[in-house]
Amino acid sequence: MPPAPPFTCPRCQRTSHHPDDAANGYCGNCHAFTRAQLRMRVYVAGKIAAEEWVGSPELVEEIGVRHQAIAEDADRAGRVWLVEIWDPDAPEAAACLRFGTDRAGMVEPSQVKVWPWMQ
């Protein structure tokens, strides 16, 4: 069987020759999947409290629950928070979903009653 082709990360430009990296679009240097992904962030008091790239739809809910816990902790502490979900493959006008209590510097975030992954 011929060796797998090398995989070059589109973010950091490092090349891997591991067959699983090419098959899954995974970069060991970035520690992230580089295909079909979302960037999920939580900001607390204007600073990034968590950021994760999701390469698998099954992980969206798991990461969402962790980010929800961060937002709830911030809420209890009286700090503003904002969740941002960015899809680089979506059209620009629909690529970013933002919601939370931090309205400063954001484009119309809205108060969340039900988290998107719970609908």
Coordinates of N, CA and C in Angstrom, one line a residue:
M1 N 0.8 -1.2 0.0 CA 0.0 0.0 0.0 C 0.9 1.2 0.0
P2 N 0.6 2.2 -0.9 CA 1.4 3.4 -0.9 C 1.2 4.3 0.3
P3 N 2.2 5.1 0.7 CA 2.0 5.9 1.9 C 1.0 7.0 1.6
A4 N 0.4 7.5 2.7 CA -0.6 8.5 2.6 C 0.1 9.8 2.2
P5 N -0.6 10.6 1.4 CA 0.0 11.9 1.0 C 0.2 12.8 2.2
P6 N 1.2 13.7 2.1 CA 1.4 14.6 3.3 C 0.2 15.5 3.4
F7 N 0.0 16.0 4.6 CA -1.1 16.9 4.9 C -0.5 18.2 5.4
T8 N -0.8 19.3 4.7 CA -0.3 20.7 5.1 C -1.4 21.4 5.7
C9 N -1.3 21.9 6.9 CA -2.3 22.6 7.7 C -2.5 24.0 7.0
P10 N -3.8 24.3 6.7 CA -4.1 25.6 6.1 C -3.9 26.8 7.0
R11 N -3.8 26.5 8.3 CA -3.6 27.6 9.3 C -2.1 27.9 9.5
C12 N -1.3 26.9 9.9 CA 0.1 27.1 10.3 C 1.1 26.7 9.2
Q13 N 0.6 26.0 8.2 CA 1.4 25.6 7.1 C 2.4 24.5 7.4
R14 N 2.3 23.8 8.6 CA 3.1 22.7 8.9 C 2.6 21.5 8.2
T15 N 3.6 20.6 7.8 CA 3.2 19.4 7.1 C 3.4 18.2 7.9
S16 N 2.4 17.3 7.9 CA 2.4 16.0 8.6 C 2.4 14.9 7.6
H17 N 3.1 13.8 7.9 CA 3.0 12.6 7.0 C 2.3 11.5 7.7
H18 N 1.6 11.8 8.8 CA 0.8 10.7 9.5 C -0.5 10.5 8.7
P19 N -0.8 9.3 8.4 CA -2.0 9.0 7.5 C -3.3 9.5 8.1
D20 N -3.4 9.4 9.5 CA -4.7 9.9 10.1 C -4.8 11.4 10.0
D21 N -3.8 12.1 10.0 CA -3.9 13.6 9.9 C -4.5 14.0 8.6
A22 N -4.0 13.4 7.5 CA -4.5 13.7 6.2 C -6.0 13.3 6.1
A23 N -6.3 12.1 6.6 CA -7.7 11.6 6.5 C -8.7 12.4 7.3
N24 N -8.2 13.0 8.4 CA -9.2 13.7 9.3 C -9.0 15.2 9.2
G25 N -8.0 15.7 8.5 CA -7.7 17.1 8.4 C -7.3 17.7 9.8
Y26 N -6.5 16.9 10.5 CA -6.1 17.3 11.9 C -4.7 17.8 11.9
C27 N -4.5 18.9 12.5 CA -3.1 19.5 12.7 C -2.6 19.2 14.1
G28 N -1.6 18.5 14.2 CA -1.0 18.2 15.5 C -0.3 19.5 16.1
N29 N 0.1 20.4 15.3 CA 0.7 21.6 15.8 C -0.3 22.6 16.3
C30 N -1.4 22.7 15.6 CA -2.5 23.6 16.1 C -3.4 22.9 17.1
H31 N -3.3 21.6 17.1 CA -4.2 20.8 18.0 C -5.7 21.0 17.6
A32 N -6.0 21.0 16.3 CA -7.3 21.3 15.9 C -7.6 20.6 14.5
F33 N -8.9 20.4 14.3 CA -9.3 19.9 13.0 C -9.4 21.1 12.1
T34 N -9.1 21.0 10.8 CA -9.0 22.1 9.9 C -10.1 22.0 8.8
R35 N -11.0 21.1 8.9 CA -12.1 21.0 7.9 C -13.4 21.0 8.6
A36 N -14.4 21.5 7.9 CA -15.8 21.5 8.3 C -16.0 21.7 9.8
Q37 N -15.6 23.0 10.2 CA -15.6 23.2 11.6 C -16.2 24.6 12.0
L38 N -16.5 24.7 13.2 CA -17.0 26.0 13.8 C -15.9 26.4 14.8
R39 N -15.8 27.7 15.0 CA -15.1 28.3 16.1 C -16.1 28.7 17.1
M40 N -15.9 28.2 18.3 CA -16.8 28.5 19.4 C -16.0 29.3 20.5
R41 N -16.5 30.5 20.8 CA -15.8 31.3 21.8 C -16.8 31.7 22.9
V42 N -16.3 31.9 24.1 CA -17.0 32.6 25.1 C -16.2 33.8 25.6
Y43 N -16.7 34.9 25.7 CA -16.1 36.1 26.2 C -16.7 36.4 27.5
V44 N -15.9 36.7 28.5 CA -16.3 37.2 29.8 C -15.7 38.5 30.1
A45 N -16.5 39.5 30.4 CA -16.0 40.9 30.6 C -15.1 41.3 29.5
G46 N -15.4 41.0 28.2 CA -14.7 41.5 27.1 C -13.5 40.7 26.7
K47 N -13.1 39.6 27.4 CA -11.9 38.8 27.2 C -12.3 37.4 26.8
I48 N -11.6 36.8 26.0 CA -11.9 35.4 25.6 C -11.6 34.5 26.8
A49 N -12.7 33.8 27.3 CA -12.6 32.9 28.4 C -12.4 31.4 27.9
A50 N -12.8 31.2 26.7 CA -12.7 29.8 26.1 C -12.8 30.0 24.6
E51 N -12.0 29.2 23.8 CA -12.1 29.1 22.4 C -11.8 27.7 22.0
E52 N -12.7 27.2 21.1 CA -12.5 25.8 20.6 C -12.9 25.7 19.2
W53 N -12.1 25.0 18.4 CA -12.5 24.7 17.0 C -13.1 23.3 17.0
V54 N -14.3 23.2 16.4 CA -15.1 22.0 16.4 C -15.0 21.4 15.0
G55 N -14.4 20.2 14.9 CA -14.4 19.6 13.6 C -15.4 18.5 13.4
S56 N -16.2 18.3 14.5 CA -17.2 17.2 14.4 C -18.5 17.7 15.0
P57 N -19.6 17.5 14.3 CA -20.9 18.0 14.8 C -21.3 17.4 16.1
E58 N -20.8 16.2 16.4 CA -21.1 15.5 17.7 C -20.5 16.3 18.9
L59 N -19.5 17.1 18.6 CA -18.8 17.8 19.7 C -19.5 19.2 20.0
V60 N -20.3 19.7 19.1 CA -20.9 21.0 19.3 C -21.7 21.1 20.6
E61 N -22.5 20.1 20.9 CA -23.3 20.1 22.1 C -22.4 20.0 23.3
E62 N -21.4 19.1 23.3 CA -20.5 18.9 24.4 C -19.8 20.2 24.8
I63 N -19.2 20.9 23.7 CA -18.5 22.1 24.0 C -19.5 23.2 24.4
G64 N -20.7 23.2 23.8 CA -21.7 24.2 24.1 C -22.1 24.1 25.6
V65 N -22.2 22.9 26.1 CA -22.5 22.8 27.6 C -21.4 23.4 28.4
R66 N -20.1 23.1 28.0 CA -19.0 23.7 28.8 C -19.0 25.2 28.7
H67 N -19.3 25.8 27.5 CA -19.4 27.2 27.4 C -20.6 27.8 28.1
Q68 N -21.6 27.1 28.2 CA -22.8 27.5 28.9 C -22.4 27.6 30.4
A69 N -21.7 26.7 30.9 CA -21.3 26.7 32.3 C -20.4 28.0 32.6
I70 N -19.5 28.3 31.7 CA -18.7 29.5 31.8 C -19.6 30.8 31.9
A71 N -20.6 30.8 31.0 CA -21.5 32.0 30.9 C -22.3 32.1 32.2
E72 N -22.8 30.9 32.7 CA -23.6 30.9 33.9 C -22.8 31.4 35.1
D73 N -21.6 30.9 35.2 CA -20.7 31.4 36.2 C -20.5 32.9 36.2
A74 N -20.3 33.4 35.0 CA -20.1 34.8 34.8 C -21.3 35.6 35.2
D75 N -22.5 35.1 34.8 CA -23.7 35.7 35.2 C -23.9 35.8 36.7
R76 N -23.6 34.7 37.4 CA -23.7 34.7 38.8 C -22.8 35.7 39.5
A77 N -21.6 35.9 38.9 CA -20.6 36.8 39.4 C -20.9 38.3 39.0
G78 N -22.0 38.5 38.2 CA -22.4 39.8 37.8 C -21.5 40.3 36.7
R79 N -20.9 39.5 35.9 CA -20.0 39.9 34.8 C -20.7 39.6 33.5
V80 N -20.5 40.5 32.5 CA -21.1 40.3 31.2 C -20.4 39.2 30.4
W81 N -21.1 38.6 29.6 CA -20.6 37.5 28.8 C -21.2 37.5 27.4
L82 N -20.5 36.8 26.5 CA -21.0 36.7 25.1 C -20.5 35.4 24.5
V83 N -21.4 34.7 23.9 CA -21.0 33.4 23.1 C -21.0 33.8 21.7
E84 N -19.9 33.4 21.0 CA -19.8 33.6 19.5 C -19.5 32.3 18.8
I85 N -20.3 32.0 17.8 CA -20.1 30.8 17.0 C -19.9 31.2 15.6
W86 N -18.7 30.9 15.1 CA -18.4 31.3 13.7 C -18.2 30.2 12.8
D87 N -18.9 30.2 11.6 CA -18.7 29.2 10.6 C -18.0 29.8 9.4
P88 N -16.8 29.5 9.2 CA -16.0 30.1 8.1 C -16.5 29.7 6.7
D89 N -17.3 28.6 6.6 CA -17.8 28.2 5.3 C -19.2 28.9 5.0
A90 N -19.8 29.6 5.9 CA -21.1 30.2 5.7 C -20.9 31.5 5.0
P91 N -21.9 32.0 4.3 CA -21.9 33.4 3.7 C -21.6 34.4 4.8
E92 N -20.9 35.4 4.5 CA -20.4 36.4 5.5 C -21.5 36.9 6.4
A93 N -22.7 37.2 5.8 CA -23.8 37.8 6.6 C -24.4 36.8 7.6
A94 N -24.2 35.5 7.4 CA -24.7 34.5 8.3 C -23.6 33.7 9.0
A95 N -22.4 34.1 8.9 CA -21.3 33.3 9.4 C -21.1 33.3 10.9
C96 N -21.7 34.3 11.6 CA -21.4 34.5 13.0 C -22.7 34.6 13.8
L97 N -22.9 33.8 14.8 CA -24.0 33.9 15.7 C -23.4 34.4 17.1
R98 N -24.0 35.4 17.6 CA -23.6 36.0 18.9 C -24.8 36.1 19.8
F99 N -24.6 35.8 21.0 CA -25.7 36.0 22.0 C -25.1 36.1 23.4
G100 N -25.8 36.8 24.3 CA -25.3 36.9 25.6 C -25.7 38.2 26.3
T101 N -25.0 38.7 27.3 CA -25.3 39.9 28.0 C -24.4 41.0 27.7
D102 N -23.3 40.8 27.0 CA -22.3 41.8 26.7 C -22.7 42.5 25.4
R103 N -23.2 43.7 25.5 CA -23.6 44.5 24.3 C -22.5 45.4 23.7
A104 N -21.5 45.6 24.5 CA -20.4 46.6 24.1 C -19.6 46.0 22.9
G105 N -19.6 46.7 21.8 CA -18.7 46.3 20.7 C -19.2 45.1 19.9
M106 N -20.4 44.6 20.2 CA -20.9 43.5 19.4 C -22.1 43.9 18.6
V107 N -22.4 43.2 17.6 CA -23.5 43.5 16.7 C -24.8 42.8 17.2
E108 N -25.6 43.6 17.8 CA -26.9 43.2 18.3 C -26.9 41.8 18.9
P109 N -26.1 41.6 19.9 CA -26.3 40.3 20.7 C -27.7 40.3 21.3
S110 N -28.2 39.1 21.6 CA -29.5 39.0 22.2 C -29.4 38.1 23.5
Q111 N -30.3 38.4 24.4 CA -30.3 37.7 25.6 C -30.7 36.2 25.3
V112 N -30.0 35.3 25.8 CA -30.4 33.9 25.6 C -31.3 33.3 26.6
K113 N -32.4 32.7 26.2 CA -33.3 32.0 27.1 C -33.1 30.5 26.9
V114 N -32.9 30.1 25.7 CA -32.7 28.7 25.4 C -31.4 28.6 24.5
W115 N -30.5 27.8 24.9 CA -29.2 27.7 24.2 C -29.5 27.0 22.9
P116 N -28.9 27.4 21.8 CA -29.2 26.8 20.5 C -29.2 25.3 20.4
W117 N -28.3 24.7 21.1 CA -28.2 23.2 21.0 C -29.3 22.5 21.8
M118 N -30.1 23.2 22.5 CA -31.2 22.6 23.3 C -32.5 22.7 22.5
Q119 N -32.5 23.3 21.4 CA -33.8 23.5 20.6 C -34.0 22.2 19.8

